Structures are given as structure tokens and as C-alpha cells.
Coordinates of C-alpha atoms and ligand atoms in Angstrom, one line a residue:
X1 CA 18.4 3.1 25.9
X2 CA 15.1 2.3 26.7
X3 CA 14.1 5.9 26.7
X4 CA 14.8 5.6 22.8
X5 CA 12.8 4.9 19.6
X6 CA 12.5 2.2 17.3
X7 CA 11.7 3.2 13.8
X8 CA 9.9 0.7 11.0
X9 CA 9.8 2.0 7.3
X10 CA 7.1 -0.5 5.4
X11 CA 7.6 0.0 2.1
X12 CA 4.1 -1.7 0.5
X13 CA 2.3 -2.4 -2.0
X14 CA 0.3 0.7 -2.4
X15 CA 2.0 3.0 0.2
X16 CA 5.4 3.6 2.0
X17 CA 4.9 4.2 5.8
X18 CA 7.2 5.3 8.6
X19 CA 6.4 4.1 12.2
X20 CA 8.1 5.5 15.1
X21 CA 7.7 2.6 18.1
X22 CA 8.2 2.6 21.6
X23 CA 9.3 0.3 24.0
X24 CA 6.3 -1.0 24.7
X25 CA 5.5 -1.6 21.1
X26 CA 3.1 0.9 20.6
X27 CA 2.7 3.1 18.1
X28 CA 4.0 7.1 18.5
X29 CA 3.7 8.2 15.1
X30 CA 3.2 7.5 11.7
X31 CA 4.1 9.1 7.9
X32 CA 2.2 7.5 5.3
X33 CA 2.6 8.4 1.7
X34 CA 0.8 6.1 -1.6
X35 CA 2.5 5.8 -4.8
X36 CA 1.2 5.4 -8.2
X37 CA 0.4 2.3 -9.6
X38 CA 2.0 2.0 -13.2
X39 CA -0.3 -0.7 -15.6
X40 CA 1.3 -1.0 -19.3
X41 CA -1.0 -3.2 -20.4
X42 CA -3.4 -6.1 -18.8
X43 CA -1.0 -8.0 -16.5
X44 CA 1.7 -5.8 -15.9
X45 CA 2.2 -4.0 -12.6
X46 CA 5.3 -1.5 -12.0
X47 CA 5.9 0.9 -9.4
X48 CA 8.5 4.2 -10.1
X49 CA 11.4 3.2 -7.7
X50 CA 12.7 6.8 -7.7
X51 CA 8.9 8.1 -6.6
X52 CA 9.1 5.3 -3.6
X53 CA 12.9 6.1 -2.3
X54 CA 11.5 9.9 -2.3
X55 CA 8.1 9.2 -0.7
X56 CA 10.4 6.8 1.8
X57 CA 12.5 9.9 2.6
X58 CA 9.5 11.9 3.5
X59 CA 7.6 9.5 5.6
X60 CA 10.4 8.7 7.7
X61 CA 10.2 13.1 8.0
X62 CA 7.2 13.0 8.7
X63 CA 7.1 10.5 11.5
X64 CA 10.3 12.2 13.0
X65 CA 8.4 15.2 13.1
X66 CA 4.7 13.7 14.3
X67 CA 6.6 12.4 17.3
X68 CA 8.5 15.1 17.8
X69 CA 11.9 13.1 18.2
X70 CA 15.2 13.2 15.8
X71 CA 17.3 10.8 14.3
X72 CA 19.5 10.8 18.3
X73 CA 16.1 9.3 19.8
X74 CA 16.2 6.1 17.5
X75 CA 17.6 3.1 18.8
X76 CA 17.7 1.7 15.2
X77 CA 15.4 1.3 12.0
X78 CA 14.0 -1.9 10.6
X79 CA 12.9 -2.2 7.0
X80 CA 10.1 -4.4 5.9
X81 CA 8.5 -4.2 2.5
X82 CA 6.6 -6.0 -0.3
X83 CA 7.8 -9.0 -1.3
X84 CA 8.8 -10.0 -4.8
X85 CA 8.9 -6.5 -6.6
X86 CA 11.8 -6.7 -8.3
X87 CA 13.6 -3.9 -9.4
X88 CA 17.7 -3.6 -11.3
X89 CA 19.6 -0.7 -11.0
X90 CA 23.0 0.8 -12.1
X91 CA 25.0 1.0 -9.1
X92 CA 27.6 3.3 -10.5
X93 CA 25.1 6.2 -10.8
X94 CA 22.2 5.0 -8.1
X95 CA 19.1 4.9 -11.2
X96 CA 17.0 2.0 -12.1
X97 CA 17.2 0.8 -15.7
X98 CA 13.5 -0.2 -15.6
X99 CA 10.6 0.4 -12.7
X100 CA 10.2 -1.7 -10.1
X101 CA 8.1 -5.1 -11.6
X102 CA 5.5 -5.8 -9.1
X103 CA 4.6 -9.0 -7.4
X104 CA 1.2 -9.6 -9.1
X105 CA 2.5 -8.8 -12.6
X106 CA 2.4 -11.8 -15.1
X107 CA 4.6 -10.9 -17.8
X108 CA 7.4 -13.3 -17.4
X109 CA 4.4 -16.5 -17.7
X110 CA 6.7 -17.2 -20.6
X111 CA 9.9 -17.4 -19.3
X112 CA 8.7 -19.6 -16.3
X113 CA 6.6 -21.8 -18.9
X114 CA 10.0 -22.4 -20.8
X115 CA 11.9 -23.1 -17.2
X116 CA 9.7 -25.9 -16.8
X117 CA 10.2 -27.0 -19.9
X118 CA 7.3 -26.1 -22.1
X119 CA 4.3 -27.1 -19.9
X120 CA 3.5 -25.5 -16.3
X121 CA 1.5 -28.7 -14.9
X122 CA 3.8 -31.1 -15.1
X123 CA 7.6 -29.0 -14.7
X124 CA 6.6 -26.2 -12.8
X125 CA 8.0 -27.7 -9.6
X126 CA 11.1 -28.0 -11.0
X127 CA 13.4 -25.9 -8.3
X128 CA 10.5 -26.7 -5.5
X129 CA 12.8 -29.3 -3.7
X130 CA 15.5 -26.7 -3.5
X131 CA 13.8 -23.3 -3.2
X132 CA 10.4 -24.2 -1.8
X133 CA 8.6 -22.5 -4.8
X134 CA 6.8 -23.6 -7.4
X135 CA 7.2 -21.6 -10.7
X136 CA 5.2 -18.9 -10.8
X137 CA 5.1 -15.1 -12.4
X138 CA 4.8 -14.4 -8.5
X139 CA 8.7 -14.6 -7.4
X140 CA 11.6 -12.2 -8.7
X141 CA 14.1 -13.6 -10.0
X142 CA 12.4 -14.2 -13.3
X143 CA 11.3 -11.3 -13.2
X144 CA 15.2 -9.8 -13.3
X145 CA 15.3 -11.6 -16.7
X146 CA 12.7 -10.0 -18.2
X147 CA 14.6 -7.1 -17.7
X148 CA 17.8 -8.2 -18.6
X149 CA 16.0 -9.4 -21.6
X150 CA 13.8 -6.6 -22.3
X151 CA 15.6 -3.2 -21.8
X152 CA 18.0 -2.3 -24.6
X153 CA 21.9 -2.5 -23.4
X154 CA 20.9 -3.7 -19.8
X155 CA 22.6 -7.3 -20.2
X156 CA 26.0 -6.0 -21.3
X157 CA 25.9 -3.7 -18.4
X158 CA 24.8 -6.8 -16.0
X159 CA 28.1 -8.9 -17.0
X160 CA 30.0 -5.9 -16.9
X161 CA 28.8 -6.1 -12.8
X162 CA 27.2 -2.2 -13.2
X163 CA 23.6 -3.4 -12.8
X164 CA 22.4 -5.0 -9.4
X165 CA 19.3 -6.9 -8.3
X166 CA 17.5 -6.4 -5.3
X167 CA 13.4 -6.5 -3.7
X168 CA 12.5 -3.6 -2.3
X169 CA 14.0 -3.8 1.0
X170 CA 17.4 -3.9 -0.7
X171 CA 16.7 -0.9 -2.4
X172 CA 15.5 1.0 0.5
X173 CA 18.6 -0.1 2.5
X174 CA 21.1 0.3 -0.1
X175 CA 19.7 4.2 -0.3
X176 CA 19.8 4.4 3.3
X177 CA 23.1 3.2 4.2
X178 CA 25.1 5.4 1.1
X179 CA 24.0 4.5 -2.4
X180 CA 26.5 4.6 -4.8
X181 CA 29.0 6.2 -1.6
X182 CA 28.9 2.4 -0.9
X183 CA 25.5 1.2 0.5
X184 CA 24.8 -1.9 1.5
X185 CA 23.8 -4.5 -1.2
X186 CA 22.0 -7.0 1.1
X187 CA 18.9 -8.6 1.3
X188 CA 18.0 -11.2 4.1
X189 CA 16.9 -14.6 3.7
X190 CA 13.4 -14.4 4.0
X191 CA 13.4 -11.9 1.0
X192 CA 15.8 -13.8 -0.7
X193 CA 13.4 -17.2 -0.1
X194 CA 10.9 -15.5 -3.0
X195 CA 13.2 -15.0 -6.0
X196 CA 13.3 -18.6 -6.6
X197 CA 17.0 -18.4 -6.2
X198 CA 17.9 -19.5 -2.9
X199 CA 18.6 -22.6 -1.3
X200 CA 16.8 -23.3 1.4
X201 CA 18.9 -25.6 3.3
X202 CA 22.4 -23.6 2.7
X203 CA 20.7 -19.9 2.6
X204 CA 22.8 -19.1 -0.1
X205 CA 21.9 -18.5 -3.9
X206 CA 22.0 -21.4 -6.1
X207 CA 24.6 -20.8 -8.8
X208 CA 22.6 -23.1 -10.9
X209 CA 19.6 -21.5 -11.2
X210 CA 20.6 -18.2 -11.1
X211 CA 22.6 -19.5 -14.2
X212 CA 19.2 -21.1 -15.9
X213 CA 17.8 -17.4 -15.5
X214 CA 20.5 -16.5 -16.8
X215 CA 21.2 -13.7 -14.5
X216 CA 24.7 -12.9 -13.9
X217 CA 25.9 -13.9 -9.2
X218 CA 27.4 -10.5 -9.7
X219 CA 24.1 -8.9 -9.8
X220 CA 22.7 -10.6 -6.4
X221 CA 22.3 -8.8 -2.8
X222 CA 24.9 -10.8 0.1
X223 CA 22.2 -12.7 2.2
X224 CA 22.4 -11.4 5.8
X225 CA 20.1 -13.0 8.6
X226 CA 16.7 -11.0 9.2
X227 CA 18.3 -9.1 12.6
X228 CA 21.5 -7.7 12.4
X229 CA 23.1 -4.5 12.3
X230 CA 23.4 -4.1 8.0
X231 CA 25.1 -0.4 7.9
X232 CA 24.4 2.9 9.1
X233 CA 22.1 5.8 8.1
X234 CA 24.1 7.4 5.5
X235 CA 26.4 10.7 6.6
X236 CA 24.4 13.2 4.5
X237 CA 20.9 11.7 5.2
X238 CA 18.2 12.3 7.6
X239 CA 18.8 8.9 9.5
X240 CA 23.0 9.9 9.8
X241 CA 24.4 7.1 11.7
X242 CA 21.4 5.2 12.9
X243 CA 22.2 1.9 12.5
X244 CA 19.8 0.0 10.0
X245 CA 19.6 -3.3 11.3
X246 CA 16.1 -5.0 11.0
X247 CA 14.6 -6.7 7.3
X248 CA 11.6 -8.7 7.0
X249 CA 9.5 -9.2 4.0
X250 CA 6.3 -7.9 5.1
X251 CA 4.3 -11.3 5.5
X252 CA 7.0 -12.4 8.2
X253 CA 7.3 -9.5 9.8
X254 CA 3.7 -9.6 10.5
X255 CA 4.4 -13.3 11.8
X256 CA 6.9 -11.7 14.3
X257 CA 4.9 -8.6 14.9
X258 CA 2.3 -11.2 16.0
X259 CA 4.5 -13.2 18.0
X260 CA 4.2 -16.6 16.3
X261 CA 7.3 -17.7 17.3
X262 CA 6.4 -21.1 18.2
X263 CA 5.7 -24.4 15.9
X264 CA 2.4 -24.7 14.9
X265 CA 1.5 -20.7 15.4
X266 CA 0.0 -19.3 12.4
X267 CA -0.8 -15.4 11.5
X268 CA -3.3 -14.1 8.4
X269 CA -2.7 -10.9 6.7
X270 CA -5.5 -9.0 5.1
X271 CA -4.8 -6.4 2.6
X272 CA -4.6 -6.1 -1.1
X273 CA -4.1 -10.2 -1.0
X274 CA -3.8 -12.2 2.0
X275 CA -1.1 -13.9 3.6
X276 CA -1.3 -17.0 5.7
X277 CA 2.1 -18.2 7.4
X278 CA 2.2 -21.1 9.8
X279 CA 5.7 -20.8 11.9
X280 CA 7.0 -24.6 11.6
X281 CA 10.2 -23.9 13.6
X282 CA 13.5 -25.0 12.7
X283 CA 12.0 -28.0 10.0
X284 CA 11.8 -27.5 6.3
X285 CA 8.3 -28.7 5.3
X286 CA 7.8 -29.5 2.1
X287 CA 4.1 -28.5 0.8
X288 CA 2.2 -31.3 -1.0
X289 CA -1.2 -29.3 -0.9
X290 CA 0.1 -26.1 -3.1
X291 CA 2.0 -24.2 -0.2
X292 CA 5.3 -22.1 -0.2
X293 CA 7.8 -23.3 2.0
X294 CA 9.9 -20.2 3.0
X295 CA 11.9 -18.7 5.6
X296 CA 9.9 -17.2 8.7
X297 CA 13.0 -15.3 9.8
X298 CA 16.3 -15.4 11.0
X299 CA 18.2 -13.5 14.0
X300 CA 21.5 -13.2 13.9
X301 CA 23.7 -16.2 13.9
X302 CA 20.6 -18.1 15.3
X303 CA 19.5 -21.0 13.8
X304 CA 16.9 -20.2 10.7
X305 CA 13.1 -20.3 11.5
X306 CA 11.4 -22.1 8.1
X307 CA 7.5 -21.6 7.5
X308 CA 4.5 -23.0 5.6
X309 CA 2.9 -20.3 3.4
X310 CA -0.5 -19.4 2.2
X311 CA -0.6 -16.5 -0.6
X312 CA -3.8 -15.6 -1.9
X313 CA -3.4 -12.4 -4.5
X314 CA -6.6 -10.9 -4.5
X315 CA -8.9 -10.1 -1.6
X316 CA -8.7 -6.4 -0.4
X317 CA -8.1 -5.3 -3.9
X318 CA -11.4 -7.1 -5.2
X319 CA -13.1 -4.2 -2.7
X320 CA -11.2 -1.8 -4.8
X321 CA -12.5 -3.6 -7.7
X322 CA -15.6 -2.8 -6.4
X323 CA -15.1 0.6 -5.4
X324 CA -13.3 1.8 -8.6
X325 CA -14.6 -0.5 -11.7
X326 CA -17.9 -1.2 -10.6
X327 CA -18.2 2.7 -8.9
X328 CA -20.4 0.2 -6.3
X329 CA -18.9 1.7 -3.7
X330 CA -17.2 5.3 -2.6
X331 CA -14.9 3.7 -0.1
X332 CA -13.9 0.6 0.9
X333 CA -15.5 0.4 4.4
X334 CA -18.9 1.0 2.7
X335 CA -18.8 -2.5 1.7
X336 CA -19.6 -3.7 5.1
X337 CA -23.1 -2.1 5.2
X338 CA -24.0 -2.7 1.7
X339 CA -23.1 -6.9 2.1
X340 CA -25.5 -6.3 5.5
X341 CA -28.4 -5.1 3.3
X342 CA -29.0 -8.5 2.2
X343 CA -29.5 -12.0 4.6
X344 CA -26.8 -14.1 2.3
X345 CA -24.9 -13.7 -0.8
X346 CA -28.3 -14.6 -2.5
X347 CA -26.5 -17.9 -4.3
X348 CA -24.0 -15.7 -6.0
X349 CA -19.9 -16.3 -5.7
X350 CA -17.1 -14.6 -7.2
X351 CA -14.2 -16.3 -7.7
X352 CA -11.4 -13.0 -8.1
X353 CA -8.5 -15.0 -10.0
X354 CA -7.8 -11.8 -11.8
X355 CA -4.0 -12.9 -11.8
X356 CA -4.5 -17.0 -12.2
X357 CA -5.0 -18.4 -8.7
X358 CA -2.3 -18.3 -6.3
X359 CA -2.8 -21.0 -3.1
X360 CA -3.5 -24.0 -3.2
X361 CA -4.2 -23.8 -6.6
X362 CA -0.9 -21.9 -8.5
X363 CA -3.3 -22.1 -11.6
X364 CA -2.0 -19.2 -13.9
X365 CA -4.6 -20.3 -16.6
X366 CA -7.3 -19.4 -14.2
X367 CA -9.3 -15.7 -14.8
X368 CA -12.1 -14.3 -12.6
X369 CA -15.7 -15.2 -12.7
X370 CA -19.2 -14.4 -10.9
X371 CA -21.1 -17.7 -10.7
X372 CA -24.6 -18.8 -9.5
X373 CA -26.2 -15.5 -10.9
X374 CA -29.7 -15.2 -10.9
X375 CA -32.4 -12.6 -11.5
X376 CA -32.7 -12.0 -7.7
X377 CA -29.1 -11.4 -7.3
X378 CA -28.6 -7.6 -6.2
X379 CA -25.9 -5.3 -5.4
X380 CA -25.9 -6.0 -1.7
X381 CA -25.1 -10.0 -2.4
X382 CA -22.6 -8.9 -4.8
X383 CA -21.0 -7.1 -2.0
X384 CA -21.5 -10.4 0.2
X385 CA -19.9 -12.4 -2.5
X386 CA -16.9 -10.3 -2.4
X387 CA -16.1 -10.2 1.4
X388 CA -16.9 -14.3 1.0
X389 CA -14.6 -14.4 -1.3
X390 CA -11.8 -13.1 1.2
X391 CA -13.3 -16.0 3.9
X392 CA -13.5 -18.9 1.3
X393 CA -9.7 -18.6 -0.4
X394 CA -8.0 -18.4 3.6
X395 CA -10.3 -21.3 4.7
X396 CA -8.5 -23.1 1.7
X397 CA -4.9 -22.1 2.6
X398 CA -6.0 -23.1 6.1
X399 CA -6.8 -26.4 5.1
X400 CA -3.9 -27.0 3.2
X401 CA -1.3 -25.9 6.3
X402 CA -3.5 -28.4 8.7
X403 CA -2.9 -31.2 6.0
X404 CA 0.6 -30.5 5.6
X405 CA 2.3 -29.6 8.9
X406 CA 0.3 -32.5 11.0
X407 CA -0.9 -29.4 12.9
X408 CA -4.8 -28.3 14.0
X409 CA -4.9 -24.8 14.7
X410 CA -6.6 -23.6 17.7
X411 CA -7.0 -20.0 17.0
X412 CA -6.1 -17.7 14.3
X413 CA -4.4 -14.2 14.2
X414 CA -5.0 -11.7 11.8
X415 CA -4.2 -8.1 10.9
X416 CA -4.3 -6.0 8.1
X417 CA -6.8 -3.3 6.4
X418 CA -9.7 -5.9 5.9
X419 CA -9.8 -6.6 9.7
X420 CA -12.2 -3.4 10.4
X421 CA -14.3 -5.3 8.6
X422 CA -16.8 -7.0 11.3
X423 CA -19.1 -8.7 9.0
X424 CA -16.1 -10.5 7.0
X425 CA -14.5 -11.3 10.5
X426 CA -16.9 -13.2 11.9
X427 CA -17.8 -15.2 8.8
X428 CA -14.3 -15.9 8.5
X429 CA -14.1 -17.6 12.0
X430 CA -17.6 -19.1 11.2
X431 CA -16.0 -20.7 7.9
X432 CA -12.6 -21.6 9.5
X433 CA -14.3 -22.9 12.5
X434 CA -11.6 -21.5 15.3
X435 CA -11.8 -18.1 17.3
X436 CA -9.8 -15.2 14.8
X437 CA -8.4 -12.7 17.2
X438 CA -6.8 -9.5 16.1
X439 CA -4.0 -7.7 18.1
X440 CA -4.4 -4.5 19.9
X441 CA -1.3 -2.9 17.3
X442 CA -2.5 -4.3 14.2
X443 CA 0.2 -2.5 12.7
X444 CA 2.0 -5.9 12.8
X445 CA 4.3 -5.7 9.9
X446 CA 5.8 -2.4 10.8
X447 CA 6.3 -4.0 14.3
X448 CA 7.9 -6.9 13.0
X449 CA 10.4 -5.0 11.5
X450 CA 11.0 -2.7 14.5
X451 CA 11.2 -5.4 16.9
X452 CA 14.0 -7.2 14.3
X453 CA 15.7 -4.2 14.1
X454 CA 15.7 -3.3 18.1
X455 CA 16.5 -6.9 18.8
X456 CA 19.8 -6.5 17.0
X457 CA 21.2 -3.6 18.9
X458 CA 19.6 -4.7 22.1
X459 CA 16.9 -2.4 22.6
X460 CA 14.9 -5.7 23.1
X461 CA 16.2 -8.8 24.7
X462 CA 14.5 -11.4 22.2
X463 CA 11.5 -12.9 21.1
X464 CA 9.7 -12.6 25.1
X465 CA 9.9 -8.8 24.8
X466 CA 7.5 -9.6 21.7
X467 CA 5.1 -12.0 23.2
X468 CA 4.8 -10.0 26.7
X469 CA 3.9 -6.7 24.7
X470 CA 1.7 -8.7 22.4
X471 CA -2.2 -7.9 23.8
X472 CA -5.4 -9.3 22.3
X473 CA -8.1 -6.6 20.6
X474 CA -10.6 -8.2 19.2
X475 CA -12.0 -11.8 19.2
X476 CA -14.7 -13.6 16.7
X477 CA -16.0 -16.9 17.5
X478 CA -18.0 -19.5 15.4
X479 CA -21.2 -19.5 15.6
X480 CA -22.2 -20.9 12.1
X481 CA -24.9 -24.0 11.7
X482 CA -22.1 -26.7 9.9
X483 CA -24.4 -28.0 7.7
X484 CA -24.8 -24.4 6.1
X485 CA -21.4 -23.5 6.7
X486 CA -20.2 -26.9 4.6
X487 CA -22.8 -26.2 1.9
X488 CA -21.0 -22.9 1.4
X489 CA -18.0 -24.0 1.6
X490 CA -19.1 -26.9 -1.3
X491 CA -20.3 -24.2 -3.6
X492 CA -17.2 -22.0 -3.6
X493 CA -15.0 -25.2 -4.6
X494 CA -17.9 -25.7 -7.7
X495 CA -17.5 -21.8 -8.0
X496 CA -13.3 -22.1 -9.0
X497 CA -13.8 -24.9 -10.9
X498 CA -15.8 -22.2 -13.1
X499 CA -12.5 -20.5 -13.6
X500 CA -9.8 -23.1 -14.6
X501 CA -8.6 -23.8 -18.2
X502 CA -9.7 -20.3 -19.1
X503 CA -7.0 -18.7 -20.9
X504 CA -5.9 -20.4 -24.2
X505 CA -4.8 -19.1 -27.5
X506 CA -7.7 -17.1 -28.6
X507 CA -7.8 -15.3 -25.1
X508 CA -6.2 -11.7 -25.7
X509 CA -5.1 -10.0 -22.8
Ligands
LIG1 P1 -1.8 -3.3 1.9 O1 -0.9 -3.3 3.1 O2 -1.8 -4.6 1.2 O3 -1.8 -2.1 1.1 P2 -3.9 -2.8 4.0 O4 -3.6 -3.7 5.1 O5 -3.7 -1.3 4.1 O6 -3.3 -3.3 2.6 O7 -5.5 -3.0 3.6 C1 -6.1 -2.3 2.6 C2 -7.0 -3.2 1.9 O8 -8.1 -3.6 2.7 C3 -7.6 -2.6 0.6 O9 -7.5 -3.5 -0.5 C4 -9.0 -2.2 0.9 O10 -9.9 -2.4 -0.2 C5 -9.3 -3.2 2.0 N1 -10.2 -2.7 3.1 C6 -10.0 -1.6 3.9 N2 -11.0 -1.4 4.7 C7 -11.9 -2.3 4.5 C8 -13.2 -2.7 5.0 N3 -13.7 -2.0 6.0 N4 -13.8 -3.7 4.5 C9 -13.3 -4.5 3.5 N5 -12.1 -4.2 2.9 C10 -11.4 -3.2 3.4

């Protein structure tokens, strides 16, 4: 078996990649394909869930054909995929009834200001105790009612049990495994731990909350542990009888791709947002510093694996910002030599809370600001502002896992886009104050997912096959004056006080 391939799909934010893996972990080949990004109107985010099923169909071509293998050289596939994007479709003839809602859209801010009974401050942890979440626009499941709510006919053809719910994993797998010939309508829990519907202890959906969103149980994906074989590749599809068996949202499979499999081990992700996840084993922590407690992962019938989380929503994508508002920039890795034309960010920071603020914050009132602007201010400390930025909001999240788990961590991991990045890199480990070390496959969340998936069927013992192929790249150490690092540090907390309290009534977005 070992001769065999594993192969990830990664459905993301702003792209759908295959990855074909060997058994070593590395990578053989890869299909990448971006889809468009829909935007209504200021807020709203959706992505065309028919475009992403087809550009998933050709990746996973692609990579088939790259490495030079068919569907009889894979061992198995594991999914992973953006979290939260929620998406309802009829599963009588396979079509959405709306495009996929995206994690960063804000729309339903008025059906989670309602849940929590008119005012966000003081009921928006209403379901925390249960669900680990506070309300935010962030998580699905209130999403689904703006849908059910929204899109003429679609709640009569909810309680009539046509429509179904799922994140994009569920979609991907329900396609894979059938579709309406029967494919599988499952989700696992640490996809199902971000629609603010499941409990946490009993990994089931609460019936009570689900009824409060007044979305119908019919409608939910069966929870199924994050390893385990979930159906096969459908008989007239290009993965015909693989068996799918691997689903991670992509923040955890990154944790698992990193091999943070012990208490106390903590992973940050940086792409469009970043993504901090300290593994706390098998204890439910609840957050008091304005974390996510959520499921790390699951396999099989073994005990659940709970984690502390850190989401920060904008950090890669304020490089876009950059890049396509500003024109400042042609390409995103241009913003490493521009932020090195200047000594320092020349007193300027930008606070990006273009959505509200996420971690530790969860201040949806909050918008985006430049502060400390001067005359001398230039592009170049603009640019340094903006990597900063990225540095600041994870030193924050950081903070807040120490205070809550108990735990100081000795060294962080990181992946993701921003990692080429030098420049941010080592002011990151000179703000956090610990060694950042990035992986020699820093396709992590892909390899999550395939090492889930392989797992399942055996192509991997366990978790050791993960940490002996894990290898070290790359490490930064601190080498920041504290004084200087602490005065930085001081100014960006001043800097996001600039940014609360800003939208009110005569704010029109
Ligand atoms: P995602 O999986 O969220 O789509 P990726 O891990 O592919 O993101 O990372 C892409 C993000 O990283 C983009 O937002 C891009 O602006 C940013 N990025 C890519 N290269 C660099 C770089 N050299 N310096 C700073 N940011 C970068």
C-alpha cells in the first residue's frame, strides 16, 4: 500500500487545490484553480458553489495527471476546506438555492444582534457555554437563516426536508461520493464546531438552537469524526471507488499537518486572515480573553481532541488591499522590499478591521483606520504598517492562549502564503518573543487532510507517522531591544482603540 498516493482537495478561500502526497508527506503534484469572489454590496461575500464543485473536479485532474498516477494509485482522499462558508442546496436535483455565503460576510449582524437579545456586548455569549462561540456574523449557522429567510420559497422547501445545509467540505463530499445518487451528507465535528450549532461536550447538534435559528434538524449534515472512511468516489466520477475518508476544516488540518498533537502545541496560519490554534488535548477550555474554543480533531472512535482558537480576519488580504485598492503594489511579494525602503513604520499603524475585529476583540462595531500619520509618513512605512499589522493582531491572540490555557509557548509554527515573507517573519518572532519556525511542506492544510484521510484506511499508522515526517525549514529568532519592542506593542493597542464604536446609525455601508 505504501507504494500508493494520498490525495488532499483544499477547497479555500480564494482557490480550490488538489495535492497528490506521498508517503513520506511530500508533495508530488499539485492542481490549483481560483474562483471568483462575488461582493453584492459592502459586507457581503459569496462564492458560486457550482463554479467551485467544477474547478474541484478539475484540480483533482490536474494533479492526477501532473503526477502521472490514476484514481488505482490513491490510497484515499481527504477533504479540507474553508471554514464557515455556508451554502443550502436542494438535494433532490443537486443545485444551490443561493451561493455559497462566505466566512467574512456580515450580513446576518442582525439576526445575531436579535439572538442575543437586542444588544451584542452584553448577550452575545449566549450559546458560548455550549458551543464555544461567541455570536458573531463569522459562523454558519446564521448564516443558513438568512437564506431560509431571504430566498423566495426556500423555507417551505426546508420543512418539506428538500433543502440541506452544509460548509464546504460537505458539499465537496456529498458531490464526490454521488450527489443526489445518494452522497454522503456529513460533516465532521470540527466543521460542525463553527455553525454555532453543536455541542461541544455531546458532538451532536443542539436541537435548541438550531430551533432559535429556526432552521429545520432535517436540514443538518450527520457528524462523523474527522478520520474515517465517509463513502466512496462516486461510480461515474473521476475518483470511482476511492474511498473519501479524511475532513478537516482547514485551520485544524494545518494543526495536524503541523503535528501539534500534543497539549500546549500551538500552529499560526498566514493567509487571507490568520489562524492561531493551541492543541489543549482532551479538555474543553473555556476562553475568558475572546478565544474560540473548538474541536482540534477527531479520529475515529478516539476520544475528541478540543482546542483554543485565535481568528484574526484580515492580514494577507490587507496586502491585497494594497496591491488592488491602493495599486501600491503589483504583487503581493513586492511588499517585502517596499516596507525595507524605510528603517520603521515611520510612527504610522493601520488597524485593518475592515470586517469589525475578530480575536480577542469580537468587536463588529469596529472599521479600519490608519493612525499616527504624519507629513513624513511615505509609502514604504505604509507598507511596514501593513506587514506590522499581521505581527501585532497574532502577538494579541498569542497573549490571550498563554492567559487562558496556563501554558507559555516555547516556539511557534507557522505556514501559509505570508510566510515567504522574511521581513514580517522575523518581526513577528521579535514581537512574540519565541523562535517561529516554518515546516519544510508548508502545505500544511492539504497535509492535514491527507494524513486524516490515510490514517483512516491505514496507509499511516497514526499521529507518529506525522511527527517523524514533520522536518523544520526555516527558523526566526528574537532579536528585538524590549523596550522598543513594548513601545510598539503599546502603540498598536492605542492604534485599535481608534477603531471601536465606529459604526452607528448614520454609518452607511
Ligand atoms: P489563503 O489560503 O487564505 O488563500 P495563502 O496561504 O495562499 O492564503 O496566502 C495568500 C495570502 O498571503 C494573500 O493574502 C497574499 O496577499 C499574502 N502574501 C503572499 N505572499 C506574500 C508576501 N511575500 N508578503 C506578504 N504577503 C504575502
Amino acid at each position: 500500500m505504501t507504494d500508493k498516493y494520498i490525495l488532499a482537495i483544499d477547497q479555500g478561500t480564494t482557490s480550490s487545490r488538489a495535492i497528490v502526497f506521498n508517503h513520506e508527506g511530500k508533495i508530488v503534484s499539485v492542481g490549483q484553480k481560483e474562483h471568483e469572489q462575488i461582493f453584492p454590496k459592502a459586507g457581503w461575500v459569496e462564492h458560486n458553489a457550482v463554479e467551485i464543485w467544477e474547478n474541484v473536479r478539475e484540480v483533482v485532474a490536474e494533479a492526477l495527471a501532473k503526477a502521472q498516477i490514476n484514481k488505482d494509485s490513491l490510497a484515499a482522499v481527504g477533504v479540507t476546506n474553508q471554514r464557515e462558508t455556508a451554502l443550502v442546496w436542494n438535494r433532490e436535483t443537486g443545485q444551490p438555492v443561493y451561493n455559497a455565503i462566505v466566512w467574512q460576510d456580515t450580513r446576518t449582524i442582525e439576526i445575531i444582534t436579535s439572538l442575543a437579545g437586542g444588544d451584542l456586548e452584553t448577550g452575545g455569549d449566549k450559546y458560548k457555554e455550549k458551543v464555544g462561540l461567541p455570536l458573531a456574523t463569522y459562523f454558519s449557522g446564521p448564516k443558513v437563516k438568512w437564506v431560509l429567510d431571504n430566498v423566495p420559497g426556500a423555507r417551505e422547501d426546508a420543512e418539506a426536508g428538500k433543502l440541506i445545509f452544509g460548509n464546504m467540505d460537505t458539499w465537496v463530499i456529498w458531490n464526490l461520493t454521488g450527489g443526489v445518487n445518494g452522497g454522503a451528507h456529513i460533516t465532521d465535528v470540527t466543521n460542525a464546531s463553527r455553525t454555532l450549532m453543536m455541542d461541544l461536550k455531546t458532538l451532536a447538534w443542539d436541537p435548541a438552537i438550531a430551533a432559535d435559528l429556526t432552521i429545520p434538524l432535517s436540514m443538518l449534515p450527520e457528524i462523523k469524526s474527522s478520520s474515517e472512511v465517509y463513502g466512496y468516489g462516486r461510480p461515474e466520477g473521476l475518483l470511482q471507488g476511492v474511498p473519501i475518508a479524511g475532513d478537516l476544516g482547514d485551520q485544524q488540518a494545518a494543526t495536524f499537518g503541523q503535528a501539534a498533537f500534543e497539549p500546549g502545541m500551538a500552529k499560526n496560519t498566514y493567509g487571507t486572515g490568520c489562524f492561531m490554534i493551541m492543541n489543549t488535548g482532551k479538555e474543553i477550555i473555556p476562553s475568558k480573553n475572546g478565544l474560540l474554543t473548538t474541536l482540534c480533531y477527531k479520529i475515529g472512535d478516539q476520544d475528541p481532541i478540543y482546542a483554543l482558537e485565535g481568528s484574526i480576519a484580515v492580514t494577507g488580504s490587507l496586502v491585497q488591499w494594497l496591491r488592488d485598492n491602493l495599486k501600491m503594489i503589483s504583487a503581493a511579494p513586492e511588499i517585502e522590499e517596499l516596507a525595507n525602503s524605510v528603517e520603521d513604520n515611520g510612527g504610522a499603524y493601520f488597524v485593518p478591521a475592515f470586517s469589525g475585529l475578530f480575536a480577542p476583540y469580537w468587536r463588529t462595531d469596529a472599521r479600519g483606520a490608519i493612525v499616527g500619520l504624519t507629513r513624513y509618513v511615505n509609502k514604504g512605512h505604509l507598507a511596514r504598517a501593513v506587514l506590522e499589522a499581521t505581527a501585532y493582531q497574532t502577538r494579541e491572540v498569542l497573549d490571550a492562549m498563554e492567559a487562558d490555557s496556563g501554558v507559555t509557548l516555547a516556539a511557534l509554527k507557522v505556514d501559509g502564503g505570508m510566510c515567504a515573507n522574511n521581513t514580517l517573519m522575523q518581526f513577528q518572532a521579535d514581537q512574540v518573543g519565541v523562535p517561529v519556525i516554518l515546516p519544510v511542506v508548508a502545505e500544511t492544510t492539504a497535509l492535514g487532510a491527507a494524513y486524516a484521510a490515510g490514517i483512516a484506511v491505514g496507509y499511516w499508522q497514526g499521529e507518529q507517522d506525522v511527527i517523524d515526517n514533520w522536518a523544520e525549514a526555516k527558523r526566526w529568532t528574537p532579536q528585538a531591544d524590549e523596550s522598543e519592542r513594548a513601545r510598539l506593542y503599546r502603540n498598536w493597542k492605542k492604534a485599535v482603540t481608534k477603531t471601536l464604536d465606529w459604526v452607528d446609525d448614520d454609518v452607511v455601508e
